[in-house]
GROMACS .gro file of C-alpha atoms in nm:
model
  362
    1UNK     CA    1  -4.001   0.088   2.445
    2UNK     CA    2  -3.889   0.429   2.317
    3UNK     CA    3  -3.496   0.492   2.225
    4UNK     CA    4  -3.312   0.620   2.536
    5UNK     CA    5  -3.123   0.951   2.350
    6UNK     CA    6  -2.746   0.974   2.478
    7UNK     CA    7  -2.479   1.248   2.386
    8UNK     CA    8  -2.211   1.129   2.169
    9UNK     CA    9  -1.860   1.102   2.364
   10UNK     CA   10  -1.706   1.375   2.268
   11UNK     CA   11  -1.298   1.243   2.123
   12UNK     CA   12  -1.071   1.442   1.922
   13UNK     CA   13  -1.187   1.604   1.537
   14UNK     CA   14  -1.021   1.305   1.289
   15UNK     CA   15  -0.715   1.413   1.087
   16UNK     CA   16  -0.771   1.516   0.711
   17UNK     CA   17  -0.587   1.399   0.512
   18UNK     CA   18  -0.535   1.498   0.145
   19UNK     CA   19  -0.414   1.266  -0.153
   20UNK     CA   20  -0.205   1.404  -0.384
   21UNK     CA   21  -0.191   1.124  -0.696
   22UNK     CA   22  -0.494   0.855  -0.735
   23UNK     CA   23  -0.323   0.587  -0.904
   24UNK     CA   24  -0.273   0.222  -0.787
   25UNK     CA   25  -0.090   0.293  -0.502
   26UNK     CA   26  -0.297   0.616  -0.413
   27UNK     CA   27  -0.588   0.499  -0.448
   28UNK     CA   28  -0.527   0.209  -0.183
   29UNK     CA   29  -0.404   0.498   0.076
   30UNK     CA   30  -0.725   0.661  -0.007
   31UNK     CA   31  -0.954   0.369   0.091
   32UNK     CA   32  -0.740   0.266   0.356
   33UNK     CA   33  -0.815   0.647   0.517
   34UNK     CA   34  -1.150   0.655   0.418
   35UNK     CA   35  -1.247   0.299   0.578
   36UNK     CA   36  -0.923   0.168   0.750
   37UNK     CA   37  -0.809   0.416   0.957
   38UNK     CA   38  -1.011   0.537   1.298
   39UNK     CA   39  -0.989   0.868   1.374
   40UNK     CA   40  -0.893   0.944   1.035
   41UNK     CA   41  -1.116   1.111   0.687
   42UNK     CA   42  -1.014   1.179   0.368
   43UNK     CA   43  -1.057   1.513   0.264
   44UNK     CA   44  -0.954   1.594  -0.095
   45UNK     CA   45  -0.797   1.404  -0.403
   46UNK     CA   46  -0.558   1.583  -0.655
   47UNK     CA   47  -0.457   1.441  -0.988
   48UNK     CA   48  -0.333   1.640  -1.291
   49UNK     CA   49  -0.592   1.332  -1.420
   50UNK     CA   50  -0.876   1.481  -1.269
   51UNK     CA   51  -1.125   1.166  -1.409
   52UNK     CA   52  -0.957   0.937  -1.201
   53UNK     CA   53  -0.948   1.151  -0.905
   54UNK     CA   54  -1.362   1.216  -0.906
   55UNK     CA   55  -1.373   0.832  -0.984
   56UNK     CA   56  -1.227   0.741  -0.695
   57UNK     CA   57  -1.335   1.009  -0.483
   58UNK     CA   58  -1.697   0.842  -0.576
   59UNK     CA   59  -1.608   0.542  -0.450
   60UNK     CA   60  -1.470   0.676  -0.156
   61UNK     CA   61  -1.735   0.991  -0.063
   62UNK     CA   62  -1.440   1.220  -0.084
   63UNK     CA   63  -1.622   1.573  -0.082
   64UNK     CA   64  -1.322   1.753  -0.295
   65UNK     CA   65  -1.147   1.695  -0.576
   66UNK     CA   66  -0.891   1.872  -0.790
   67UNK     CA   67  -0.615   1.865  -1.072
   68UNK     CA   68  -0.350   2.042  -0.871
   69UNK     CA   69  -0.209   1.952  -0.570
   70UNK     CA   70  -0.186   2.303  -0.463
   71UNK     CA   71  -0.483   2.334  -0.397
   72UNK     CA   72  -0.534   2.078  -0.127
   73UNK     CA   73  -0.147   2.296  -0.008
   74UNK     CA   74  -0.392   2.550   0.044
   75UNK     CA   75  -0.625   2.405   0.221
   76UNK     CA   76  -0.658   2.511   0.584
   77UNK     CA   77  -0.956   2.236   0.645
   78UNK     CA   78  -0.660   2.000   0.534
   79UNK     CA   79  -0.415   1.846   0.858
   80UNK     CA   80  -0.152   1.627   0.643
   81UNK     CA   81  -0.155   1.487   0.276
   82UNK     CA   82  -0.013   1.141   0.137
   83UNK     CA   83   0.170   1.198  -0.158
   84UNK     CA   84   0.162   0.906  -0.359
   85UNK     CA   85   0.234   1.127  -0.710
   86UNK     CA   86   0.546   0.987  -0.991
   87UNK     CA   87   0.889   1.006  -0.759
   88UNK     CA   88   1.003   1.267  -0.973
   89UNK     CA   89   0.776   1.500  -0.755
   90UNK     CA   90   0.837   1.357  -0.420
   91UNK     CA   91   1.078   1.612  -0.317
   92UNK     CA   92   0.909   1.927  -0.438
   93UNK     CA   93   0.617   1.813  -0.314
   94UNK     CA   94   0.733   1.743   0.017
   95UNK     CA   95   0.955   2.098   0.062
   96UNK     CA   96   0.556   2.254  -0.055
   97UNK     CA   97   0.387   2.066   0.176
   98UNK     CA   98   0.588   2.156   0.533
   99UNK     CA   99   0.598   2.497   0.377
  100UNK     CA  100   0.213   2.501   0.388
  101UNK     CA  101   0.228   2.392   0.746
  102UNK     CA  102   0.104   2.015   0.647
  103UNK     CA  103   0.238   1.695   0.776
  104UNK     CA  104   0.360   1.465   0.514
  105UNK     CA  105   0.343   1.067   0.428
  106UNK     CA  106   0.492   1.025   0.112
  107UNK     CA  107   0.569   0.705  -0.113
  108UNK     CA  108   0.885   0.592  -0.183
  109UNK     CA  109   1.135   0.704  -0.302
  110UNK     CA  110   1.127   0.996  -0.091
  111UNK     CA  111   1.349   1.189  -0.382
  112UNK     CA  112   1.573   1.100  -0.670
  113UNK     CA  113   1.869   1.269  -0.507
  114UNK     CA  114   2.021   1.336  -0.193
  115UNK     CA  115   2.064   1.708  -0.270
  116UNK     CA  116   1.690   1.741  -0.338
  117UNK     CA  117   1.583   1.521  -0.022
  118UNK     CA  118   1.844   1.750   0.176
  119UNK     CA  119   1.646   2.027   0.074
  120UNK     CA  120   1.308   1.841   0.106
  121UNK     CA  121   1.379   1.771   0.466
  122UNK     CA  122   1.527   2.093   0.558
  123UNK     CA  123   1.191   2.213   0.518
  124UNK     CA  124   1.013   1.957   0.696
  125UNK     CA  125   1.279   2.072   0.987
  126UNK     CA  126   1.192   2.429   0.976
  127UNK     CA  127   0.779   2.415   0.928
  128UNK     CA  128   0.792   2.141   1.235
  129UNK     CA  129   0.542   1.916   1.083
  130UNK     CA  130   0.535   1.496   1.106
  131UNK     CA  131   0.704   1.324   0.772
  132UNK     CA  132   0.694   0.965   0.722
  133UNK     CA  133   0.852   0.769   0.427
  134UNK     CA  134   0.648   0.464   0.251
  135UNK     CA  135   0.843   0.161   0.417
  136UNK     CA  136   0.565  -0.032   0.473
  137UNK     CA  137   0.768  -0.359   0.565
  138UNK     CA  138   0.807  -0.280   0.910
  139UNK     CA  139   0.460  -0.263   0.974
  140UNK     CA  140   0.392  -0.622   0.872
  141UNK     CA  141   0.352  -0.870   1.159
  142UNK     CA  142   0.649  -1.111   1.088
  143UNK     CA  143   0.890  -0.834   0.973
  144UNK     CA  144   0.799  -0.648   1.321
  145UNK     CA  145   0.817  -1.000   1.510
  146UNK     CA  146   1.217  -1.045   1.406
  147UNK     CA  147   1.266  -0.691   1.458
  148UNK     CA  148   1.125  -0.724   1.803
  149UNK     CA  149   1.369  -1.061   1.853
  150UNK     CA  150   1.674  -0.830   1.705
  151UNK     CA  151   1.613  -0.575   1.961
  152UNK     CA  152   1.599  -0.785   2.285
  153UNK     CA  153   1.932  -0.976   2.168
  154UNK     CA  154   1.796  -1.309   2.039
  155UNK     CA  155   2.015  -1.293   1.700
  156UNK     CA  156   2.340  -1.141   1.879
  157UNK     CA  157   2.549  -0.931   1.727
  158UNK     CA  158   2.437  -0.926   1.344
  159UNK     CA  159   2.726  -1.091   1.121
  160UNK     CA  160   2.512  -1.201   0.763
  161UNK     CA  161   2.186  -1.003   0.697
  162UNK     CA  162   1.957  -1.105   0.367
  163UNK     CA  163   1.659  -0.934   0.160
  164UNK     CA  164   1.480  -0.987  -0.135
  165UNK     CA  165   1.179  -0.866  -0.338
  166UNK     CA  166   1.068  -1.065  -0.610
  167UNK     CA  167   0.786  -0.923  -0.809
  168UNK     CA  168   0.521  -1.149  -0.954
  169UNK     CA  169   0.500  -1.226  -1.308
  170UNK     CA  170   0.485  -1.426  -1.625
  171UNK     CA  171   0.789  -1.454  -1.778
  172UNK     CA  172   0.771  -1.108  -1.933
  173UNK     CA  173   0.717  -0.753  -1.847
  174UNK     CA  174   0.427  -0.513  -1.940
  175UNK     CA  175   0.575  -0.229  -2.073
  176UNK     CA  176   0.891  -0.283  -1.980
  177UNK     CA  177   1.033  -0.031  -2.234
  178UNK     CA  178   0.815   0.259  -2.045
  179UNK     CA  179   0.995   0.182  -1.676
  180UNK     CA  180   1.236   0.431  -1.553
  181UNK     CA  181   1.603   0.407  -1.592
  182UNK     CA  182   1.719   0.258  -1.214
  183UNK     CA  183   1.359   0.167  -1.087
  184UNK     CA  184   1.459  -0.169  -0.949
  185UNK     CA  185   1.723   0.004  -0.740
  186UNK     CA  186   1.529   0.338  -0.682
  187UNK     CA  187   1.192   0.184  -0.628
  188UNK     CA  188   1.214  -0.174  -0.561
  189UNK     CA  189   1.499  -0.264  -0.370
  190UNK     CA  190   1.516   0.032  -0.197
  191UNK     CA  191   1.263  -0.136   0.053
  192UNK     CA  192   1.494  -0.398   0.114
  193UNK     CA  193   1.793  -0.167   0.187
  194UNK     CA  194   1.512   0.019   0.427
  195UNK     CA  195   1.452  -0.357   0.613
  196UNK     CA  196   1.852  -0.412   0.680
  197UNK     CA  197   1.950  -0.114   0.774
  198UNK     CA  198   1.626  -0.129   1.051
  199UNK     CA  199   1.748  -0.487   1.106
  200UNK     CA  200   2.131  -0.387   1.156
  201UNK     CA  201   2.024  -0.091   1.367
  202UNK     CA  202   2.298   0.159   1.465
  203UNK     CA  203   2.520   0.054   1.222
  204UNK     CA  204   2.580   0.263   0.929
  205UNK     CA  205   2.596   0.129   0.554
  206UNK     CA  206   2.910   0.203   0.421
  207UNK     CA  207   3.008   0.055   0.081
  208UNK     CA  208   2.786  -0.136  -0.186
  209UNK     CA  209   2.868  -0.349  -0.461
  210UNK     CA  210   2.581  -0.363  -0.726
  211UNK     CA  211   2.545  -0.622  -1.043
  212UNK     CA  212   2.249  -0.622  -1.226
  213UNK     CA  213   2.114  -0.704  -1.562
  214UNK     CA  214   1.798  -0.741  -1.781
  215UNK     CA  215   1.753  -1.148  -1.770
  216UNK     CA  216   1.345  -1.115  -1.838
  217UNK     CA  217   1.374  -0.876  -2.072
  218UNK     CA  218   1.714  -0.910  -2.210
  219UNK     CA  219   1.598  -0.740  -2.568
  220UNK     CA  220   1.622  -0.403  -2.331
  221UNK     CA  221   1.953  -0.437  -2.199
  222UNK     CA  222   2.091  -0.198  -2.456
  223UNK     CA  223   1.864   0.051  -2.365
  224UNK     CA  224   1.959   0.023  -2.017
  225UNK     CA  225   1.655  -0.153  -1.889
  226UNK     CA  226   1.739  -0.369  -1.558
  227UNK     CA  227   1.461  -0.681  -1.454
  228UNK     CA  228   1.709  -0.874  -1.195
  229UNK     CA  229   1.990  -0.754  -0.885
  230UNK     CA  230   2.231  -0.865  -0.648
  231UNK     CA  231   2.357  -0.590  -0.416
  232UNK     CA  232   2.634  -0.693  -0.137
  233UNK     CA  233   2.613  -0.405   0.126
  234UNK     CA  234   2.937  -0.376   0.429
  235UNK     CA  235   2.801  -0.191   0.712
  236UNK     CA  236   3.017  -0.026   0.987
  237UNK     CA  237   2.972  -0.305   1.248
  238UNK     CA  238   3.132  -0.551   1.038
  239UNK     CA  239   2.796  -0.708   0.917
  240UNK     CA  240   2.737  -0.782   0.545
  241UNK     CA  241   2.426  -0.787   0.370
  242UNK     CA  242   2.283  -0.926   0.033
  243UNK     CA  243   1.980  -0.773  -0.097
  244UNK     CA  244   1.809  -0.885  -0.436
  245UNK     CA  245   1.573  -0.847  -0.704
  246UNK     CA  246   1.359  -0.971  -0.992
  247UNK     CA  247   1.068  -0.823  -1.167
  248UNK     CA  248   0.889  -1.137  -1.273
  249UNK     CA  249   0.869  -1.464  -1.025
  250UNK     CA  250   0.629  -1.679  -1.178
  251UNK     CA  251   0.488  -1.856  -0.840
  252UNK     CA  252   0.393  -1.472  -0.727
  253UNK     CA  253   0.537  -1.229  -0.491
  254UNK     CA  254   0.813  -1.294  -0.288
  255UNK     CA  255   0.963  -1.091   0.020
  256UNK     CA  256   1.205  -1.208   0.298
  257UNK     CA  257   1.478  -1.117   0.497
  258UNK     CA  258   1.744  -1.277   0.759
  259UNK     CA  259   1.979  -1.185   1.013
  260UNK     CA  260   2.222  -1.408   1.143
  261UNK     CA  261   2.401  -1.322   1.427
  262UNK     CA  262   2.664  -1.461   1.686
  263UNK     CA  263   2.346  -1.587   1.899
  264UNK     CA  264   2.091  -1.737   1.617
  265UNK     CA  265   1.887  -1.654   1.361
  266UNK     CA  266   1.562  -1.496   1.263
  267UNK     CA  267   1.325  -1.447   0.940
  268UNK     CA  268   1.073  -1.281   0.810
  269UNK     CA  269   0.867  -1.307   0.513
  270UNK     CA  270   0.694  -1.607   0.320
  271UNK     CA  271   0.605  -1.657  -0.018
  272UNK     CA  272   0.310  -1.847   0.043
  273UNK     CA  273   0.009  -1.628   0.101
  274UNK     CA  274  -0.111  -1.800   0.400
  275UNK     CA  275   0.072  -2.137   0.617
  276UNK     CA  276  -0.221  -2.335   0.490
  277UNK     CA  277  -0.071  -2.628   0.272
  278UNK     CA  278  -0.257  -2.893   0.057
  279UNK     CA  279  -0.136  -3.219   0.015
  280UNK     CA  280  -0.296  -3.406  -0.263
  281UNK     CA  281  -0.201  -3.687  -0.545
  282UNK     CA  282  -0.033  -3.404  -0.740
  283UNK     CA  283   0.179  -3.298  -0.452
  284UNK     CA  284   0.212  -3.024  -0.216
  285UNK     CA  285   0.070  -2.696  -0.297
  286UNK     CA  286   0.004  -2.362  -0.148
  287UNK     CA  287  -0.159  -2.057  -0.269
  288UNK     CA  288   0.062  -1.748  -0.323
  289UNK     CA  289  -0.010  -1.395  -0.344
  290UNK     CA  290   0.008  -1.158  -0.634
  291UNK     CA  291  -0.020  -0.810  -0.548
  292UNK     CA  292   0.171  -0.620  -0.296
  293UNK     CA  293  -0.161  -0.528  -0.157
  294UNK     CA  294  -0.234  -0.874  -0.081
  295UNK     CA  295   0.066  -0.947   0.094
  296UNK     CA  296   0.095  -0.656   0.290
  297UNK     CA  297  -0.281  -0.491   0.277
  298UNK     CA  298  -0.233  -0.489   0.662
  299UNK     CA  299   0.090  -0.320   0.681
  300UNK     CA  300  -0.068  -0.049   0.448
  301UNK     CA  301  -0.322   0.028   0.686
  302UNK     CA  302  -0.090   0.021   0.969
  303UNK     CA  303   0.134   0.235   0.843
  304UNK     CA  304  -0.127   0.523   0.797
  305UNK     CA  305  -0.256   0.445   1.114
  306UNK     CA  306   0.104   0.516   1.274
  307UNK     CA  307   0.112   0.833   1.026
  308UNK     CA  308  -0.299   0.962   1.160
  309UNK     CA  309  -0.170   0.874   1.542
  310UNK     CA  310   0.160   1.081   1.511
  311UNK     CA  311  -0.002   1.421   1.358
  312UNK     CA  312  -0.302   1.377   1.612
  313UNK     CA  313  -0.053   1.390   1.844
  314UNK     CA  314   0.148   1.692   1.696
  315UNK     CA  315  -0.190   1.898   1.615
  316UNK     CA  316  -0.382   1.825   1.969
  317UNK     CA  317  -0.089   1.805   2.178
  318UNK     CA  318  -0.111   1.450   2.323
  319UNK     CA  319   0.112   1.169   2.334
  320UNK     CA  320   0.316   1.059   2.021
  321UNK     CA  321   0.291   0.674   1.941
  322UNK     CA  322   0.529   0.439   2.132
  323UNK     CA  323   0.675   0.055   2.039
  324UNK     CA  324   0.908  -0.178   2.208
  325UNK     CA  325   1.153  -0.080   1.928
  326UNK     CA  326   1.231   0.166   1.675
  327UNK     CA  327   0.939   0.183   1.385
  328UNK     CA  328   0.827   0.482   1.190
  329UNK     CA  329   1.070   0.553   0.927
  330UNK     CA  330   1.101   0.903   0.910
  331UNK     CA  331   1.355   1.146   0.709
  332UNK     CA  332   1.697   0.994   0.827
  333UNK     CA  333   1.546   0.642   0.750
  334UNK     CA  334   1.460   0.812   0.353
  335UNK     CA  335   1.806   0.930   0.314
  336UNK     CA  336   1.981   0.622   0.413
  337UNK     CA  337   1.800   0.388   0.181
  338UNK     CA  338   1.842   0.642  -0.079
  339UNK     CA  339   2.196   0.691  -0.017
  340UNK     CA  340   2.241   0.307  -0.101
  341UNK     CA  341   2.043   0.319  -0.412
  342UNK     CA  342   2.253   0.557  -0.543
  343UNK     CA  343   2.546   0.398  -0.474
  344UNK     CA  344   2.447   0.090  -0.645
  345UNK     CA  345   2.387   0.303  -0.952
  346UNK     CA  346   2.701   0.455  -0.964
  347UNK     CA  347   2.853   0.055  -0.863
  348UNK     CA  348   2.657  -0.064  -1.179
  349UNK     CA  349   2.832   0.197  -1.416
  350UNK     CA  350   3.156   0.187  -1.285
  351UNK     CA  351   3.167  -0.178  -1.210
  352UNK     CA  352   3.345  -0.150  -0.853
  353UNK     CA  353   3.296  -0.132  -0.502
  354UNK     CA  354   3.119   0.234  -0.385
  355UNK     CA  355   3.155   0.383  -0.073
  356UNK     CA  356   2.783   0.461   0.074
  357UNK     CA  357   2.937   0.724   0.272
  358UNK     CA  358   3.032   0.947  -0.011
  359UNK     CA  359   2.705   0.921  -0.211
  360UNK     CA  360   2.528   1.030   0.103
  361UNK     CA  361   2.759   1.359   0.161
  362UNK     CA  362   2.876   1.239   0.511
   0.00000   0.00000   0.00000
């Protein structure tokens, strides 16, 4: 029986997207674009490190590749880029981009400073384009389930919120000396402070109180190095919050969060990587996972997939994605997070109390 030849449905031409920075996390966006996302391609890699961006771009059948990041700016084949680059280059990067008439998903943190994100966003405003910050918690299942339960009532009026990160590790850091002054408030807990204010929606953070010192690595403390946090957050509906840190959890990473309210209760998070349990002679046991991309590979991919869906929508005209309750963190979301991290720097130095409010210029 011969093949009975049909015309291909004709759907919409798949946003290209453009990677500017192929390192760990970069190079996950990149394969979840190239074989993740529907209706998605990836069209160009740029990395000063131009090895590692034709390595990758091998693996992933990317047909361009460059060293500068303008390039792919220039591109007109090119719909929206990921910038995934050091932070230090977030917010130039971002003010290029929406100049350029691109639509922009870019990593945490989404600047250094609120004066530079100001800017940054300003010209997202004025170019029109689709931004996105890297909050990829509220894209995983459990985090979206309590968020879902938050938003039809279940937990009440929020009264004690909670969030943690612990990192995986063995008792000591790699190169420990090399990490940035304030990454664990700058790049690690500013997740967390991204998850309660989503949780304690239409409230407004509005004073932090920040310890934190180097317990893994306490040969760094002089140097300023910090491994471990506790930040106690007052937000305007009364609520408080407690968000921590560590860089090195031995059992493997580790990320929940809480609200309780005047009604209940809900969680999110596990530390075990799946609910299977073993019960044996030795005990109980349970594996646990080790990479962020293990725990949250799917809310990576989901997240793009929300990012793809909401420029398709901008460039073609059609509808932008919907939810039951408020997801996409977009330029607002960036600042307040950021906003918070910066006042737990400035709590750390001075030792006090800092009012949220007056970091973020409000």
């Amino acid at each position: 029986m011969a093949y009975i030849t049909q015309d291909p449905t004709p759907g919409p031409a798949p946003v290209r997207i453009g990677l500017i920075g192929s390192g760990w996390m970069g190079a996950f966006h990149a394969e979840s674009i190239a074989r993740r996302v529907p209706g998605a391609s990836l069209a160009a890699i740029a990395d000063p490190t131009v090895q590692s961006a034709q390595t990758l771009a091998g693996k992933l059948d990317a047909a361009k590749v460059t060293a500068s990041a303008d390039d792919i700016l220039a591109d007109p084949e090119i719909d929206a880029v990921i910038i995934a680059s050091p932070a230090r280059f977030h917010a130039s990067l971002i003010a290029q981009a929406a100049a350029a008439g691109k639509h922009v998903f870019c990593e945490k943190p989404a600047a250094q400073g609120l004066e530079e994100l100001g800017a940054a966003l300003t010209a997202v405003e004025q170019a029109g384009v689709h931004f996105q910050v890297g909050f990829n918690r509220r894209y995983a299942e459990d985090f979206q389930a309590a968020k879902r339960d938050l938003a039809a009532g279940v937990a009440g009026t929020p009264q004690l919120l909670r969030s943690l990160t612990r990192d995986p590790g063995t008792g000591s850091i790699p190169n420990a000396a090399r990490v940035p002054a304030w990454t664990i408030f700058l790049e690690t807990l500013i997740h967390d402070f991204d998850t309660l204010n989503w949780f304690n929606e239409g409230a407004e953070p509005v004073e932090v109180y920040a310890v934190a010192d180097a317990l893994v690595e306490p040969s760094l403390r002089e140097q300023g190095f910090l491994d471990t946090a506790v930040v106690t957050i007052r937000y305007s509906n009364g609520a408080i919050a407690v968000a921590e840190a560590n860089f090195s959890a031995l059992y493997g990473y580790d990320v929940r969060g809480e609200v309780f309210g005047s009604k209940g209760m809900v969680q999110a998070g596990r530390s075990t990587e799946t609910a299977a349990l073993r019960y044996t002679a030795e005990g109980l046991a349970a594996d646990t996972p080790r990479l962020n991309v293990e725990l949250f590979s799917q809310a990576y991919t989901d997240e793009l997939a929300d990012f793809a869906a909401a420029v398709r929508a901008k460039r073609d005209g059609g509808p932008s994605p919907s939810s039951a309750f408020t997801l996409t963190p977009v330029g607002a979301d960036a600042r307040r997070a950021l906003a918070v991290a910066l006042a737990c720097i400035e709590s750390v130095k001075s030792g006090a109390p800092v009012a949220v409010a007056e970091r973020a210029g409000v």
